[in-house]
PDB file of C-alpha atoms in Angstrom:
ATOM      1  CA  MET A 109     -20.587  28.621 -10.608  1.00 49.00           C
ATOM      2  CA  THR A 110     -20.018  25.676 -12.940  1.00 44.00           C
ATOM      3  CA  ARG A 111     -20.364  22.335 -11.249  1.00 47.00           C
ATOM      4  CA  SER A 112     -17.536  19.867 -11.781  1.00 46.00           C
ATOM      5  CA  PRO A 113     -18.236  16.273 -12.904  1.00 43.00           C
ATOM      6  CA  PHE A 114     -17.208  15.128  -9.450  1.00 43.00           C
ATOM      7  CA  ASP A 115     -19.828  17.371  -7.814  1.00 45.00           C
ATOM      8  CA  THR A 116     -22.628  15.615  -9.680  1.00 42.00           C
ATOM      9  CA  LEU A 117     -21.244  12.132  -9.181  1.00 44.00           C
ATOM     10  CA  SER A 118     -22.626   9.997  -6.422  1.00 43.00           C
ATOM     11  CA  ARG A 119     -19.783   9.816  -3.938  1.00 44.00           C
ATOM     12  CA  ARG A 120     -20.926   6.330  -2.936  1.00 43.00           C
ATOM     13  CA  GLN A 121     -20.817   5.112  -6.541  1.00 44.00           C
ATOM     14  CA  PHE A 122     -17.475   6.653  -7.268  1.00 42.00           C
ATOM     15  CA  ILE A 123     -15.611   5.629  -4.149  1.00 41.00           C
ATOM     16  CA  ALA A 124     -16.694   2.001  -4.388  1.00 40.00           C
ATOM     17  CA  GLY A 125     -13.315   1.515  -6.006  1.00 44.00           C
ATOM     18  CA  SER A 126     -11.296   4.693  -5.825  1.00 43.00           C
ATOM     19  CA  ALA A 127     -10.592   4.703  -2.100  1.00 40.00           C
ATOM     20  CA  PHE A 128      -8.492   1.660  -2.781  1.00 40.00           C
ATOM     21  CA  ALA A 129      -7.178   2.959  -6.086  1.00 43.00           C
ATOM     22  CA  GLY A 130      -3.448   3.175  -5.618  1.00 44.00           C
ATOM     23  CA  ALA A 131      -3.339   0.623  -8.424  1.00 42.00           C
ATOM     24  CA  SER A 132      -6.076  -1.136 -10.304  1.00 40.00           C
ATOM     25  CA  LEU A 133      -4.422  -3.724 -12.456  1.00 37.00           C
ATOM     26  CA  MET A 134      -1.401  -5.946 -12.389  1.00 39.00           C
ATOM     27  CA  GLY A 135       0.304  -6.727 -15.654  1.00 38.00           C
ATOM     28  CA  GLY A 136      -2.512  -8.815 -17.151  1.00 37.00           C
ATOM     29  CA  GLY A 137      -5.444  -7.377 -15.237  1.00 36.00           C
ATOM     30  CA  VAL A 138      -5.453  -9.387 -12.032  1.00 35.00           C
ATOM     31  CA  ALA A 139      -8.166  -7.315 -10.367  1.00 35.00           C
ATOM     32  CA  SER A 140     -11.528  -9.075 -10.407  1.00 33.00           C
ATOM     33  CA  THR A 141     -14.252  -7.529 -12.534  1.00 31.00           C
ATOM     34  CA  GLY A 142     -16.505  -7.738  -9.507  1.00 35.00           C
ATOM     35  CA  TRP A 143     -14.090  -5.840  -7.295  1.00 35.00           C
ATOM     36  CA  ALA A 144     -15.879  -2.489  -7.432  1.00 35.00           C
ATOM     37  CA  GLN A 145     -19.176  -4.074  -6.452  1.00 35.00           C
ATOM     38  CA  ASP A 146     -17.510  -6.013  -3.652  1.00 37.00           C
ATOM     39  CA  ALA A 147     -15.957  -2.824  -2.350  1.00 37.00           C
ATOM     40  CA  ALA A 148     -19.297  -1.055  -2.535  1.00 36.00           C
ATOM     41  CA  ASP A 149     -20.866  -3.803  -0.478  1.00 37.00           C
ATOM     42  CA  THR A 150     -18.352  -3.162   2.316  1.00 35.00           C
ATOM     43  CA  VAL A 151     -19.303   0.497   2.743  1.00 35.00           C
ATOM     44  CA  ALA A 152     -21.092   0.760   6.056  1.00 35.00           C
ATOM     45  CA  GLU A 153     -24.121   2.962   6.530  1.00 37.00           C
ATOM     46  CA  GLY A 154     -23.345   6.106   8.466  1.00 41.00           C
ATOM     47  CA  PHE A 155     -19.840   6.559   7.036  1.00 40.00           C
ATOM     48  CA  ASP A 156     -18.797   9.088   4.451  1.00 45.00           C
ATOM     49  CA  PRO A 157     -18.499   6.868   1.356  1.00 44.00           C
ATOM     50  CA  LEU A 158     -15.281   8.660   0.488  1.00 47.00           C
ATOM     51  CA  ARG A 159     -13.843   7.281   3.704  1.00 47.00           C
ATOM     52  CA  PRO A 160     -15.196   3.690   3.907  1.00 49.00           C
ATOM     53  CA  PRO A 161     -14.029   1.729   6.948  1.00 52.00           C
ATOM     54  CA  PRO A 162     -11.317  -0.859   6.297  1.00 51.00           C
ATOM     55  CA  GLU A 163     -12.225  -4.529   6.175  1.00 51.00           C
ATOM     56  CA  PRO A 164     -12.611  -6.077   9.657  1.00 53.00           C
ATOM     57  CA  GLU A 165      -9.412  -7.736  10.776  1.00 48.00           C
ATOM     58  CA  PRO A 166      -7.945  -9.365  13.876  1.00 48.00           C
ATOM     59  CA  PRO A 167      -6.545  -6.896  16.426  1.00 46.00           C
ATOM     60  CA  VAL A 168      -3.575  -4.897  15.149  1.00 41.00           C
ATOM     61  CA  GLN A 169      -1.474  -6.284  18.013  1.00 41.00           C
ATOM     62  CA  ARG A 170      -0.952  -9.382  15.894  1.00 41.00           C
ATOM     63  CA  ASN A 171       1.354  -7.350  13.656  1.00 47.00           C
ATOM     64  CA  ILE A 172       3.345  -5.578  16.334  1.00 46.00           C
ATOM     65  CA  SER A 173       5.922  -8.342  16.817  1.00 44.00           C
ATOM     66  CA  ALA A 174       6.814  -8.232  13.128  1.00 57.00           C
ATOM     67  CA  PHE A 175       7.163  -4.451  13.089  1.00 73.00           C
ATOM     68  CA  ARG A 176      10.874  -4.341  13.781  1.00 87.00           C
ATOM     69  CA  SER A 177      14.038  -3.033  12.195  1.00 92.00           C
ATOM     70  CA  LYS A 178      15.793  -5.046   9.501  1.00 95.00           C
ATOM     71  CA  ASP A 179      19.242  -5.173   7.980  1.00 96.00           C
ATOM     72  CA  TRP A 180      19.438  -4.351   4.276  1.00 97.00           C
ATOM     73  CA  ARG A 181      22.023  -7.000   3.377  1.00 96.00           C
ATOM     74  CA  PRO A 182      19.719 -10.028   2.984  1.00 96.00           C
ATOM     75  CA  TYR A 183      17.625  -8.088   0.475  1.00 97.00           C
ATOM     76  CA  PHE A 184      19.980  -5.881  -1.591  1.00 98.00           C
ATOM     77  CA  ASP A 185      23.432  -6.332  -3.106  1.00 97.00           C
ATOM     78  CA  SER A 186      24.225  -2.680  -2.421  1.00 98.00           C
ATOM     79  CA  LEU A 187      22.570   0.556  -1.340  1.00 98.00           C
ATOM     80  CA  ARG A 188      23.308   2.393  -4.560  1.00 97.00           C
ATOM     81  CA  ASN A 189      20.664   5.150  -4.957  1.00 98.00           C
ATOM     82  CA  GLY A 190      19.181   4.083  -1.618  1.00 98.00           C
ATOM     83  CA  ALA A 191      16.768   1.225  -1.001  1.00 98.00           C
ATOM     84  CA  VAL A 192      13.153   0.737  -0.015  1.00 98.00           C
ATOM     85  CA  LEU A 193      11.934  -2.599   1.356  1.00 98.00           C
ATOM     86  CA  VAL A 194       8.189  -3.155   1.744  1.00 96.00           C
ATOM     87  CA  ASP A 195       7.277  -6.104   3.970  1.00 95.00           C
ATOM     88  CA  ILE A 196       3.692  -6.992   3.064  1.00 93.00           C
ATOM     89  CA  ASP A 197       3.233  -9.417   5.951  1.00 91.00           C
ATOM     90  CA  SER A 198       4.323  -7.029   8.687  1.00 92.00           C
ATOM     91  CA  ARG A 199       2.811  -4.031   6.847  1.00 93.00           C
ATOM     92  CA  ALA A 200       5.965  -1.978   7.160  1.00 95.00           C
ATOM     93  CA  LEU A 201       8.218   0.017   4.847  1.00 97.00           C
ATOM     94  CA  HIS A 202      11.977   0.253   5.432  1.00 97.00           C
ATOM     95  CA  PHE A 203      14.321   2.817   3.886  1.00 98.00           C
ATOM     96  CA  TRP A 204      18.125   2.924   3.848  1.00 98.00           C
ATOM     97  CA  SER A 205      20.125   5.809   2.395  1.00 98.00           C
ATOM     98  CA  GLU A 206      22.995   5.095   0.030  1.00 98.00           C
ATOM     99  CA  ASP A 207      25.620   6.104   2.618  1.00 97.00           C
ATOM    100  CA  GLN A 208      23.820   4.128   5.385  1.00 96.00           C
ATOM    101  CA  SER A 209      23.482   7.278   7.497  1.00 97.00           C
ATOM    102  CA  VAL A 210      19.665   7.166   7.408  1.00 98.00           C
ATOM    103  CA  TYR A 211      17.373   4.269   8.266  1.00 97.00           C
ATOM    104  CA  LYS A 212      13.608   4.733   8.503  1.00 97.00           C
ATOM    105  CA  LEU A 213      10.810   2.338   9.406  1.00 97.00           C
ATOM    106  CA  PHE A 214       7.210   3.306   8.633  1.00 97.00           C
ATOM    107  CA  PRO A 215       3.887   1.503   9.129  1.00 95.00           C
ATOM    108  CA  SER A 216       2.045   1.044   5.834  1.00 96.00           C
ATOM    109  CA  SER A 217      -1.171  -0.098   4.269  1.00 93.00           C
ATOM    110  CA  VAL A 218      -0.986  -3.117   1.974  1.00 92.00           C
ATOM    111  CA  PRO A 219      -3.194  -4.693  -0.727  1.00 88.00           C
ATOM    112  CA  LEU A 220      -6.593  -6.082   0.196  1.00 82.00           C
ATOM    113  CA  SER A 221      -5.885  -9.639  -0.957  1.00 85.00           C
ATOM    114  CA  ASP A 222      -3.185 -11.941  -2.288  1.00 85.00           C
ATOM    115  CA  ASP A 223      -4.413 -11.649  -5.856  1.00 81.00           C
ATOM    116  CA  LEU A 224      -3.891  -7.882  -5.704  1.00 82.00           C
ATOM    117  CA  THR A 225      -0.434  -8.234  -4.143  1.00 90.00           C
ATOM    118  CA  ARG A 226       2.684  -7.991  -6.268  1.00 91.00           C
ATOM    119  CA  ARG A 227       6.112  -8.898  -4.932  1.00 95.00           C
ATOM    120  CA  GLY A 228       9.505  -8.425  -6.501  1.00 97.00           C
ATOM    121  CA  ARG A 229      12.023  -5.784  -7.523  1.00 98.00           C
ATOM    122  CA  THR A 230      11.196  -2.436  -9.049  1.00 98.00           C
ATOM    123  CA  LYS A 231      12.400   1.150  -8.669  1.00 98.00           C
ATOM    124  CA  ILE A 232      11.154   4.702  -8.333  1.00 98.00           C
ATOM    125  CA  ILE A 233      10.790   6.301 -11.765  1.00 98.00           C
ATOM    126  CA  ARG A 234       8.890   9.465 -10.870  1.00 98.00           C
ATOM    127  CA  LYS A 235       8.173  11.626  -7.811  1.00 98.00           C
ATOM    128  CA  VAL A 236       5.157  13.922  -7.519  1.00 97.00           C
ATOM    129  CA  ASP A 237       4.444  16.455  -4.777  1.00 97.00           C
ATOM    130  CA  GLY A 238       0.670  16.964  -4.806  1.00 96.00           C
ATOM    131  CA  PRO A 239      -0.334  14.126  -7.138  1.00 96.00           C
ATOM    132  CA  GLY A 240      -3.589  13.980  -9.032  1.00 94.00           C
ATOM    133  CA  TRP A 241      -5.335  10.695  -9.615  1.00 90.00           C
ATOM    134  CA  ALA A 242      -6.971   9.266 -12.733  1.00 88.00           C
ATOM    135  CA  PRO A 243      -8.831   5.951 -12.985  1.00 80.00           C
ATOM    136  CA  THR A 244      -7.239   3.359 -15.242  1.00 75.00           C
ATOM    137  CA  PRO A 245      -8.826   2.574 -18.619  1.00 81.00           C
ATOM    138  CA  ASN A 246     -10.428  -0.589 -17.254  1.00 71.00           C
ATOM    139  CA  MET A 247     -11.864   1.348 -14.315  1.00 70.00           C
ATOM    140  CA  ARG A 248     -13.403   3.828 -16.733  1.00 81.00           C
ATOM    141  CA  LYS A 249     -14.923   1.037 -18.819  1.00 83.00           C
ATOM    142  CA  ARG A 250     -16.585  -0.473 -15.775  1.00 77.00           C
ATOM    143  CA  ASN A 251     -17.566   2.889 -14.285  1.00 79.00           C
ATOM    144  CA  PRO A 252     -18.036   5.450 -17.095  1.00 90.00           C
ATOM    145  CA  GLU A 253     -19.677   7.871 -14.657  1.00 90.00           C
ATOM    146  CA  TRP A 254     -16.387   8.332 -12.791  1.00 83.00           C
ATOM    147  CA  PRO A 255     -14.516  11.591 -13.384  1.00 87.00           C
ATOM    148  CA  ALA A 256     -11.505  11.313 -15.651  1.00 89.00           C
ATOM    149  CA  TYR A 257      -9.297  13.072 -13.118  1.00 92.00           C
ATOM    150  CA  ILE A 258      -9.260  13.973  -9.404  1.00 92.00           C
ATOM    151  CA  PRO A 259      -6.980  16.920  -8.580  1.00 94.00           C
ATOM    152  CA  PRO A 260      -4.815  17.116  -5.459  1.00 94.00           C
ATOM    153  CA  GLY A 261      -6.828  17.609  -2.298  1.00 91.00           C
ATOM    154  CA  PRO A 262      -8.686  15.814   0.498  1.00 89.00           C
ATOM    155  CA  ASP A 263     -10.659  13.613  -1.923  1.00 85.00           C
ATOM    156  CA  ASN A 264      -7.561  12.350  -3.715  1.00 90.00           C
ATOM    157  CA  PRO A 265      -6.678   8.702  -2.988  1.00 89.00           C
ATOM    158  CA  LEU A 266      -2.923   9.394  -3.325  1.00 94.00           C
ATOM    159  CA  GLY A 267      -2.576  11.787  -0.400  1.00 96.00           C
ATOM    160  CA  THR A 268       0.041  14.530  -0.481  1.00 97.00           C
ATOM    161  CA  HIS A 269       2.927  12.790  -2.282  1.00 97.00           C
ATOM    162  CA  ALA A 270       3.418   9.822  -4.602  1.00 97.00           C
ATOM    163  CA  LEU A 271       6.418   7.752  -5.663  1.00 98.00           C
ATOM    164  CA  TYR A 272       5.681   6.097  -9.003  1.00 97.00           C
ATOM    165  CA  LEU A 273       7.228   2.669  -9.556  1.00 97.00           C
ATOM    166  CA  SER A 274       8.361   1.036 -12.788  1.00 97.00           C
ATOM    167  CA  TRP A 275       5.373  -1.318 -12.487  1.00 94.00           C
ATOM    168  CA  LYS A 276       2.477   0.357 -14.282  1.00 90.00           C
ATOM    169  CA  TYR A 277      -0.230   1.709 -11.948  1.00 88.00           C
ATOM    170  CA  TYR A 278       1.847   0.956  -8.819  1.00 93.00           C
ATOM    171  CA  ARG A 279       2.848   3.634  -6.354  1.00 95.00           C
ATOM    172  CA  ILE A 280       3.981   4.286  -2.836  1.00 97.00           C
ATOM    173  CA  HIS A 281       1.811   7.196  -1.771  1.00 97.00           C
ATOM    174  CA  GLY A 282       0.155   8.982   1.105  1.00 97.00           C
ATOM    175  CA  THR A 283      -3.420   8.781   2.264  1.00 94.00           C
ATOM    176  CA  HIS A 284      -5.838  11.222   3.843  1.00 91.00           C
ATOM    177  CA  ASP A 285      -7.638   8.292   5.503  1.00 90.00           C
ATOM    178  CA  THR A 286      -5.397   7.355   8.402  1.00 90.00           C
ATOM    179  CA  ARG A 287      -7.519   4.288   9.250  1.00 89.00           C
ATOM    180  CA  LYS A 288      -5.968   2.477   6.304  1.00 91.00           C
ATOM    181  CA  ILE A 289      -2.439   2.381   7.703  1.00 94.00           C
ATOM    182  CA  GLY A 290      -1.477  -0.962   9.189  1.00 90.00           C
ATOM    183  CA  ARG A 291      -4.325  -2.709   7.376  1.00 90.00           C
ATOM    184  CA  LYS A 292      -5.170  -4.514   4.156  1.00 90.00           C
ATOM    185  CA  SER A 293      -6.836  -1.588   2.464  1.00 86.00           C
ATOM    186  CA  SER A 294      -5.420  -0.897  -1.015  1.00 83.00           C
ATOM    187  CA  ASN A 295      -5.952  -2.234  -4.504  1.00 75.00           C
ATOM    188  CA  GLY A 296      -2.240  -2.848  -4.990  1.00 82.00           C
ATOM    189  CA  CYS A 297      -0.357   0.247  -3.861  1.00 92.00           C
ATOM    190  CA  ILE A 298       1.523   0.844  -0.623  1.00 96.00           C
ATOM    191  CA  GLY A 299       0.165   3.681   1.513  1.00 96.00           C
ATOM    192  CA  LEU A 300       1.807   5.739   4.247  1.00 97.00           C
ATOM    193  CA  TYR A 301       0.667   8.470   6.586  1.00 97.00           C
ATOM    194  CA  ASN A 302       0.994  11.798   4.781  1.00 97.00           C
ATOM    195  CA  GLU A 303       3.721  12.969   7.152  1.00 97.00           C
ATOM    196  CA  HIS A 304       5.677   9.769   6.472  1.00 98.00           C
ATOM    197  CA  ILE A 305       5.355   9.861   2.685  1.00 98.00           C
ATOM    198  CA  SER A 306       6.496  13.483   2.819  1.00 98.00           C
ATOM    199  CA  GLU A 307       9.616  12.399   4.720  1.00 98.00           C
ATOM    200  CA  LEU A 308      10.259   9.448   2.411  1.00 98.00           C
ATOM    201  CA  PHE A 309       9.717  11.693  -0.606  1.00 98.00           C
ATOM    202  CA  GLY A 310      12.593  13.876   0.557  1.00 98.00           C
ATOM    203  CA  LEU A 311      14.902  10.914   1.162  1.00 98.00           C
ATOM    204  CA  THR A 312      14.393   8.984  -2.084  1.00 98.00           C
ATOM    205  CA  LYS A 313      15.211   9.881  -5.687  1.00 98.00           C
ATOM    206  CA  VAL A 314      14.432   8.672  -9.153  1.00 98.00           C
ATOM    207  CA  GLY A 315      16.339   5.407  -9.369  1.00 98.00           C
ATOM    208  CA  THR A 316      15.940   4.355  -5.739  1.00 98.00           C
ATOM    209  CA  GLN A 317      15.593   0.578  -5.719  1.00 98.00           C
ATOM    210  CA  VAL A 318      12.438  -0.964  -4.280  1.00 98.00           C
ATOM    211  CA  LEU A 319      11.750  -4.527  -3.179  1.00 98.00           C
ATOM    212  CA  LEU A 320       8.356  -5.853  -2.082  1.00 97.00           C
ATOM    213  CA  ILE A 321       8.428  -9.118  -0.117  1.00 95.00           C
TER     214      ILE A 321
END
């Protein structure tokens, strides 16, 4: 049997960045050039390097009080095409349908640090059931040993579904590593449990407005 490039790649080397790889760069390349090494340094011995533990944080209970329902009106002029609100501070994603018959509130993962966090208005421009993942050009320059593409499956950082935003390299997607949800654990993207991204995938459409606050 022919071995794939990923089979011969050191999983520890590869996942130093890709476990957090919902998005690598903001417009002008905000991600630090030392990010991959920093991420590698956080991988604890005894863990599968494809599933590194999230950064230590204060108890999750600190976020519970902020995990509450919201009204759409302070954030959107209308619900045309539906609306998604991502609250970075409370690590929650809110969805309202266009006819206001559906409201959903999901816990989410958020970016690792402020410099990786982007706030503002965007929209869904593409929906993929069973997304593949490819490192960005800058990732490939820093890590030429990485595979050019990871197909759908348990090793894919995007989980089962992905909603691509108008911001390049930014997505709302699932994750196979459930420890990430409710934590600062991504390199820019917003992550949901696979069952939640599947539900959100069915509710949204190309053109759904998205606001990150």
